[in-house]
């Protein structure tokens, strides 16, 4: 589960039709010496600097392969396991936190994950300005900040305008997979994705957890406390 950035709803000058979440100044957070060392030594090798130019995935990954975008990979536990299991696919992870990026860089190096690249920047900017239309085979958004207070629901990432931007960047037949352990957010995810005309639900409501998404340590602790989690999986028609 990704840590929570300082966020506020800000109007995007190029997309004035919707207020959106922008992640900006990072909060001071604990970072281990190993994570800091990874940031210092591995960013140039595995990270892509943010710039408002469309990516060429074949150049970025040095091969032609299906590409999956993961938004908010946290400390990288799930990303690492999926990338190992699905080595024939490329994974582009977007995260803002130094500790998470440092941890993911360590995982890339230790597990020799040549199919993973990182962008440390706000996900909305990355989708708007770096991801070409109809270029992605899948999108993973696992346990985004639930903003549980009702007055903060407008800050949640999964909102109609952003989902539309994501759907535009999926290839035909590509999928978007969201997961959360907040029931109210799960219901919102299902409602928002169901309302997007480019997408179709792969299940009758919530989906069974796909085998490729590993159960996280956070989820396991939650299940022991009687909590639940929900998955929604939609495909582009």
Tab-separated table of C-alpha atoms in Angstrom:
chain	number	residue	atom	x	y	z
A	1	UNK	CA	0.000	0.000	0.000
A	2	UNK	CA	1.456	3.327	-1.028
A	3	UNK	CA	2.159	5.980	1.573
A	4	UNK	CA	0.119	9.166	1.385
A	5	UNK	CA	1.556	12.229	-0.389
A	6	UNK	CA	0.572	15.751	0.451
A	7	UNK	CA	-2.161	16.353	-2.092
A	8	UNK	CA	-4.716	18.900	-3.062
A	9	UNK	CA	-7.201	19.293	-5.863
A	10	UNK	CA	-5.821	21.651	-8.445
A	11	UNK	CA	-7.165	22.776	-11.796
A	12	UNK	CA	-5.034	21.523	-14.681
A	13	UNK	CA	-4.447	24.372	-17.105
A	14	UNK	CA	-4.551	22.038	-20.103
A	15	UNK	CA	-7.585	20.179	-18.807
A	16	UNK	CA	-9.735	22.880	-17.209
A	17	UNK	CA	-12.818	20.671	-17.327
A	18	UNK	CA	-11.864	18.808	-14.176
A	19	UNK	CA	-10.196	19.508	-10.881
A	20	UNK	CA	-7.575	16.885	-10.244
A	21	UNK	CA	-5.257	15.537	-7.614
A	22	UNK	CA	-1.716	16.783	-7.843
A	23	UNK	CA	1.037	15.265	-5.730
A	24	UNK	CA	3.639	17.877	-4.982
A	25	UNK	CA	6.181	18.538	-2.201
A	26	UNK	CA	7.106	15.236	-0.553
A	27	UNK	CA	6.552	14.996	3.181
A	28	UNK	CA	9.595	14.267	5.254
A	29	UNK	CA	9.552	10.513	5.746
A	30	UNK	CA	11.924	7.883	7.021
A	31	UNK	CA	14.262	6.514	4.399
A	32	UNK	CA	16.806	3.805	5.096
A	33	UNK	CA	20.483	4.141	4.160
A	34	UNK	CA	19.989	1.328	1.633
A	35	UNK	CA	17.086	3.125	-0.025
A	36	UNK	CA	19.056	6.361	-0.166
A	37	UNK	CA	22.030	4.542	-1.654
A	38	UNK	CA	19.765	3.073	-4.328
A	39	UNK	CA	18.432	6.550	-5.150
A	40	UNK	CA	21.988	7.848	-5.423
A	41	UNK	CA	23.326	5.043	-7.600
A	42	UNK	CA	20.481	3.406	-9.526
A	43	UNK	CA	18.127	6.200	-10.630
A	44	UNK	CA	20.068	6.889	-13.807
A	45	UNK	CA	19.960	3.222	-14.777
A	46	UNK	CA	16.322	2.316	-14.072
A	47	UNK	CA	14.379	5.582	-13.773
A	48	UNK	CA	12.972	7.798	-16.519
A	49	UNK	CA	13.046	11.540	-15.815
A	50	UNK	CA	9.676	13.236	-16.074
A	51	UNK	CA	9.336	15.384	-19.157
A	52	UNK	CA	6.226	16.370	-21.132
A	53	UNK	CA	7.119	14.189	-24.118
A	54	UNK	CA	5.531	10.921	-25.208
A	55	UNK	CA	7.500	7.793	-24.398
A	56	UNK	CA	8.555	5.185	-26.913
A	57	UNK	CA	8.253	1.980	-24.902
A	58	UNK	CA	10.419	-0.017	-27.294
A	59	UNK	CA	13.274	2.436	-26.689
A	60	UNK	CA	12.658	2.706	-22.941
A	61	UNK	CA	12.658	-1.072	-22.339
A	62	UNK	CA	15.015	-1.925	-25.198
A	63	UNK	CA	12.569	-4.492	-26.521
A	64	UNK	CA	9.080	-4.810	-27.956
A	65	UNK	CA	6.676	-6.299	-25.397
A	66	UNK	CA	3.260	-5.654	-23.808
A	67	UNK	CA	3.494	-2.752	-21.343
A	68	UNK	CA	1.686	-2.408	-18.028
A	69	UNK	CA	1.440	0.897	-16.141
A	70	UNK	CA	1.372	0.692	-12.340
A	71	UNK	CA	0.307	3.810	-10.466
A	72	UNK	CA	1.504	4.059	-6.857
A	73	UNK	CA	3.694	0.994	-6.328
A	74	UNK	CA	4.512	1.895	-2.708
A	75	UNK	CA	7.511	-0.128	-1.502
A	76	UNK	CA	7.426	-2.322	-4.610
A	77	UNK	CA	6.583	-5.699	-3.049
A	78	UNK	CA	3.699	-6.445	-5.423
A	79	UNK	CA	5.414	-4.970	-8.480
A	80	UNK	CA	8.469	-7.142	-7.952
A	81	UNK	CA	6.456	-10.362	-7.640
A	82	UNK	CA	4.322	-9.625	-10.707
A	83	UNK	CA	7.325	-8.578	-12.807
A	84	UNK	CA	9.144	-11.810	-11.923
A	85	UNK	CA	6.118	-13.942	-12.783
A	86	UNK	CA	5.341	-12.021	-15.975
A	87	UNK	CA	8.855	-11.504	-17.306
A	88	UNK	CA	7.635	-11.316	-20.920
A	89	UNK	CA	5.868	-8.023	-20.165
A	90	UNK	CA	7.177	-4.546	-19.394
A	91	UNK	CA	6.172	-2.707	-16.194
A	92	UNK	CA	6.289	1.060	-15.866
A	93	UNK	CA	5.856	2.098	-12.234
A	94	UNK	CA	4.933	5.604	-11.116
A	95	UNK	CA	5.509	6.691	-7.501
A	96	UNK	CA	6.292	9.965	-5.743
A	97	UNK	CA	7.917	8.864	-2.489
A	98	UNK	CA	11.688	8.660	-2.141
A	99	UNK	CA	11.508	5.693	0.244
A	100	UNK	CA	9.285	3.719	-2.124
A	101	UNK	CA	11.363	4.567	-5.186
A	102	UNK	CA	14.554	3.641	-3.339
A	103	UNK	CA	13.021	0.347	-2.204
A	104	UNK	CA	11.853	-0.468	-5.740
A	105	UNK	CA	15.265	0.326	-7.190
A	106	UNK	CA	16.806	-2.125	-4.718
A	107	UNK	CA	14.290	-4.783	-5.756
A	108	UNK	CA	15.027	-4.209	-9.440
A	109	UNK	CA	18.736	-4.666	-8.849
A	110	UNK	CA	18.512	-7.607	-6.449
A	111	UNK	CA	16.014	-9.543	-8.589
A	112	UNK	CA	17.593	-8.497	-11.902
A	113	UNK	CA	14.284	-7.076	-13.150
A	114	UNK	CA	15.177	-5.854	-16.603
A	115	UNK	CA	11.454	-5.431	-17.392
A	116	UNK	CA	10.775	-2.629	-14.865
A	117	UNK	CA	11.266	1.136	-15.202
A	118	UNK	CA	10.285	3.915	-12.781
A	119	UNK	CA	9.050	7.473	-13.109
A	120	UNK	CA	9.117	9.479	-9.878
A	121	UNK	CA	6.441	12.070	-10.507
A	122	UNK	CA	2.737	12.832	-10.199
A	123	UNK	CA	0.787	10.119	-12.001
A	124	UNK	CA	-1.729	12.476	-13.587
A	125	UNK	CA	1.043	14.468	-15.254
A	126	UNK	CA	2.697	11.261	-16.438
A	127	UNK	CA	-0.514	9.927	-17.975
A	128	UNK	CA	-1.386	13.269	-19.553
A	129	UNK	CA	1.989	14.028	-21.064
A	130	UNK	CA	4.100	10.856	-21.351
A	131	UNK	CA	1.812	7.918	-22.137
A	132	UNK	CA	0.729	7.669	-25.809
A	133	UNK	CA	-2.868	6.964	-26.711
A	134	UNK	CA	-3.719	3.257	-27.160
A	135	UNK	CA	-0.252	2.161	-26.046
A	136	UNK	CA	-0.860	0.205	-22.816
A	137	UNK	CA	-1.854	-3.429	-22.408
A	138	UNK	CA	-2.826	-2.981	-18.772
A	139	UNK	CA	-3.018	-0.590	-15.820
A	140	UNK	CA	-2.617	-1.558	-12.153
A	141	UNK	CA	-3.806	0.716	-9.328
A	142	UNK	CA	-3.520	-1.150	-6.056
A	143	UNK	CA	-4.609	0.298	-2.715
A	144	UNK	CA	-4.527	4.002	-3.597
A	145	UNK	CA	-5.018	6.483	-0.762
A	146	UNK	CA	-8.669	6.009	0.287
A	147	UNK	CA	-9.173	9.509	1.700
A	148	UNK	CA	-11.748	8.005	4.087
A	149	UNK	CA	-13.365	11.234	5.304
A	150	UNK	CA	-16.359	12.106	3.156
A	151	UNK	CA	-15.234	15.704	2.665
A	152	UNK	CA	-11.977	14.379	1.188
A	153	UNK	CA	-13.539	11.945	-1.326
A	154	UNK	CA	-12.969	14.499	-4.095
A	155	UNK	CA	-9.238	13.918	-3.604
A	156	UNK	CA	-9.442	10.243	-4.517
A	157	UNK	CA	-7.515	9.245	-7.622
A	158	UNK	CA	-10.251	7.105	-9.169
A	159	UNK	CA	-12.588	9.722	-10.620
A	160	UNK	CA	-14.368	9.824	-13.964
A	161	UNK	CA	-12.143	12.278	-15.864
A	162	UNK	CA	-8.923	10.508	-14.853
A	163	UNK	CA	-10.347	7.075	-15.650
A	164	UNK	CA	-11.284	8.407	-19.095
A	165	UNK	CA	-7.673	9.507	-19.655
A	166	UNK	CA	-6.493	6.053	-18.621
A	167	UNK	CA	-9.001	4.304	-20.876
A	168	UNK	CA	-7.832	6.369	-23.832
A	169	UNK	CA	-4.307	5.066	-23.297
A	170	UNK	CA	-5.297	1.415	-23.263
A	171	UNK	CA	-5.132	-0.667	-26.384
A	172	UNK	CA	-8.311	-2.408	-27.452
A	173	UNK	CA	-8.623	-5.404	-25.155
A	174	UNK	CA	-6.321	-3.831	-22.561
A	175	UNK	CA	-7.386	-3.917	-18.930
A	176	UNK	CA	-7.473	-1.707	-15.849
A	177	UNK	CA	-7.270	-3.455	-12.484
A	178	UNK	CA	-7.948	-1.593	-9.238
A	179	UNK	CA	-7.903	-2.956	-5.702
A	180	UNK	CA	-8.733	-1.418	-2.331
A	181	UNK	CA	-9.441	-2.458	1.238
A	182	UNK	CA	-11.969	0.361	1.785
A	183	UNK	CA	-15.471	-0.809	0.898
A	184	UNK	CA	-16.763	2.693	0.176
A	185	UNK	CA	-13.872	3.329	-2.206
A	186	UNK	CA	-14.438	-0.068	-3.824
A	187	UNK	CA	-18.022	0.919	-4.526
A	188	UNK	CA	-16.831	4.229	-6.001
A	189	UNK	CA	-14.302	2.424	-8.193
A	190	UNK	CA	-16.983	0.087	-9.501
A	191	UNK	CA	-19.363	2.974	-10.163
A	192	UNK	CA	-16.776	5.179	-11.893
A	193	UNK	CA	-15.353	2.437	-14.107
A	194	UNK	CA	-18.855	1.228	-15.005
A	195	UNK	CA	-19.725	4.741	-16.168
A	196	UNK	CA	-16.763	4.936	-18.576
A	197	UNK	CA	-18.105	4.089	-22.060
A	198	UNK	CA	-14.736	2.811	-23.299
A	199	UNK	CA	-14.624	0.100	-20.626
A	200	UNK	CA	-16.528	-3.098	-19.904
A	201	UNK	CA	-16.599	-5.010	-16.625
A	202	UNK	CA	-15.024	-8.465	-16.772
A	203	UNK	CA	-17.207	-9.636	-13.891
A	204	UNK	CA	-20.701	-9.192	-12.552
A	205	UNK	CA	-19.719	-6.481	-10.087
A	206	UNK	CA	-16.496	-7.038	-8.158
A	207	UNK	CA	-13.988	-9.491	-9.611
A	208	UNK	CA	-12.256	-12.389	-7.895
A	209	UNK	CA	-8.667	-11.467	-7.081
A	210	UNK	CA	-6.661	-12.453	-10.159
A	211	UNK	CA	-3.929	-15.014	-9.530
A	212	UNK	CA	-1.275	-12.598	-10.775
A	213	UNK	CA	-1.944	-10.104	-7.946
A	214	UNK	CA	-0.173	-11.437	-4.853
A	215	UNK	CA	-1.684	-10.957	-1.430
A	216	UNK	CA	0.366	-8.288	0.318
A	217	UNK	CA	1.598	-8.414	3.904
A	218	UNK	CA	-0.701	-5.472	4.608
A	219	UNK	CA	-3.688	-7.417	3.241
A	220	UNK	CA	-2.762	-10.504	5.246
A	221	UNK	CA	-2.673	-8.490	8.475
A	222	UNK	CA	-6.018	-6.942	7.552
A	223	UNK	CA	-7.651	-10.315	6.898
A	224	UNK	CA	-6.527	-11.509	10.341
A	225	UNK	CA	-8.352	-8.492	11.782
A	226	UNK	CA	-11.496	-9.330	9.835
A	227	UNK	CA	-10.987	-6.789	7.046
A	228	UNK	CA	-11.692	-7.428	3.362
A	229	UNK	CA	-10.362	-6.249	0.025
A	230	UNK	CA	-12.066	-5.760	-3.323
A	231	UNK	CA	-10.833	-6.002	-6.925
A	232	UNK	CA	-12.376	-4.476	-10.032
A	233	UNK	CA	-11.134	-5.472	-13.495
A	234	UNK	CA	-12.402	-3.759	-16.644
A	235	UNK	CA	-11.325	-4.167	-20.272
A	236	UNK	CA	-11.352	-1.718	-23.138
A	237	UNK	CA	-14.030	-2.645	-25.632
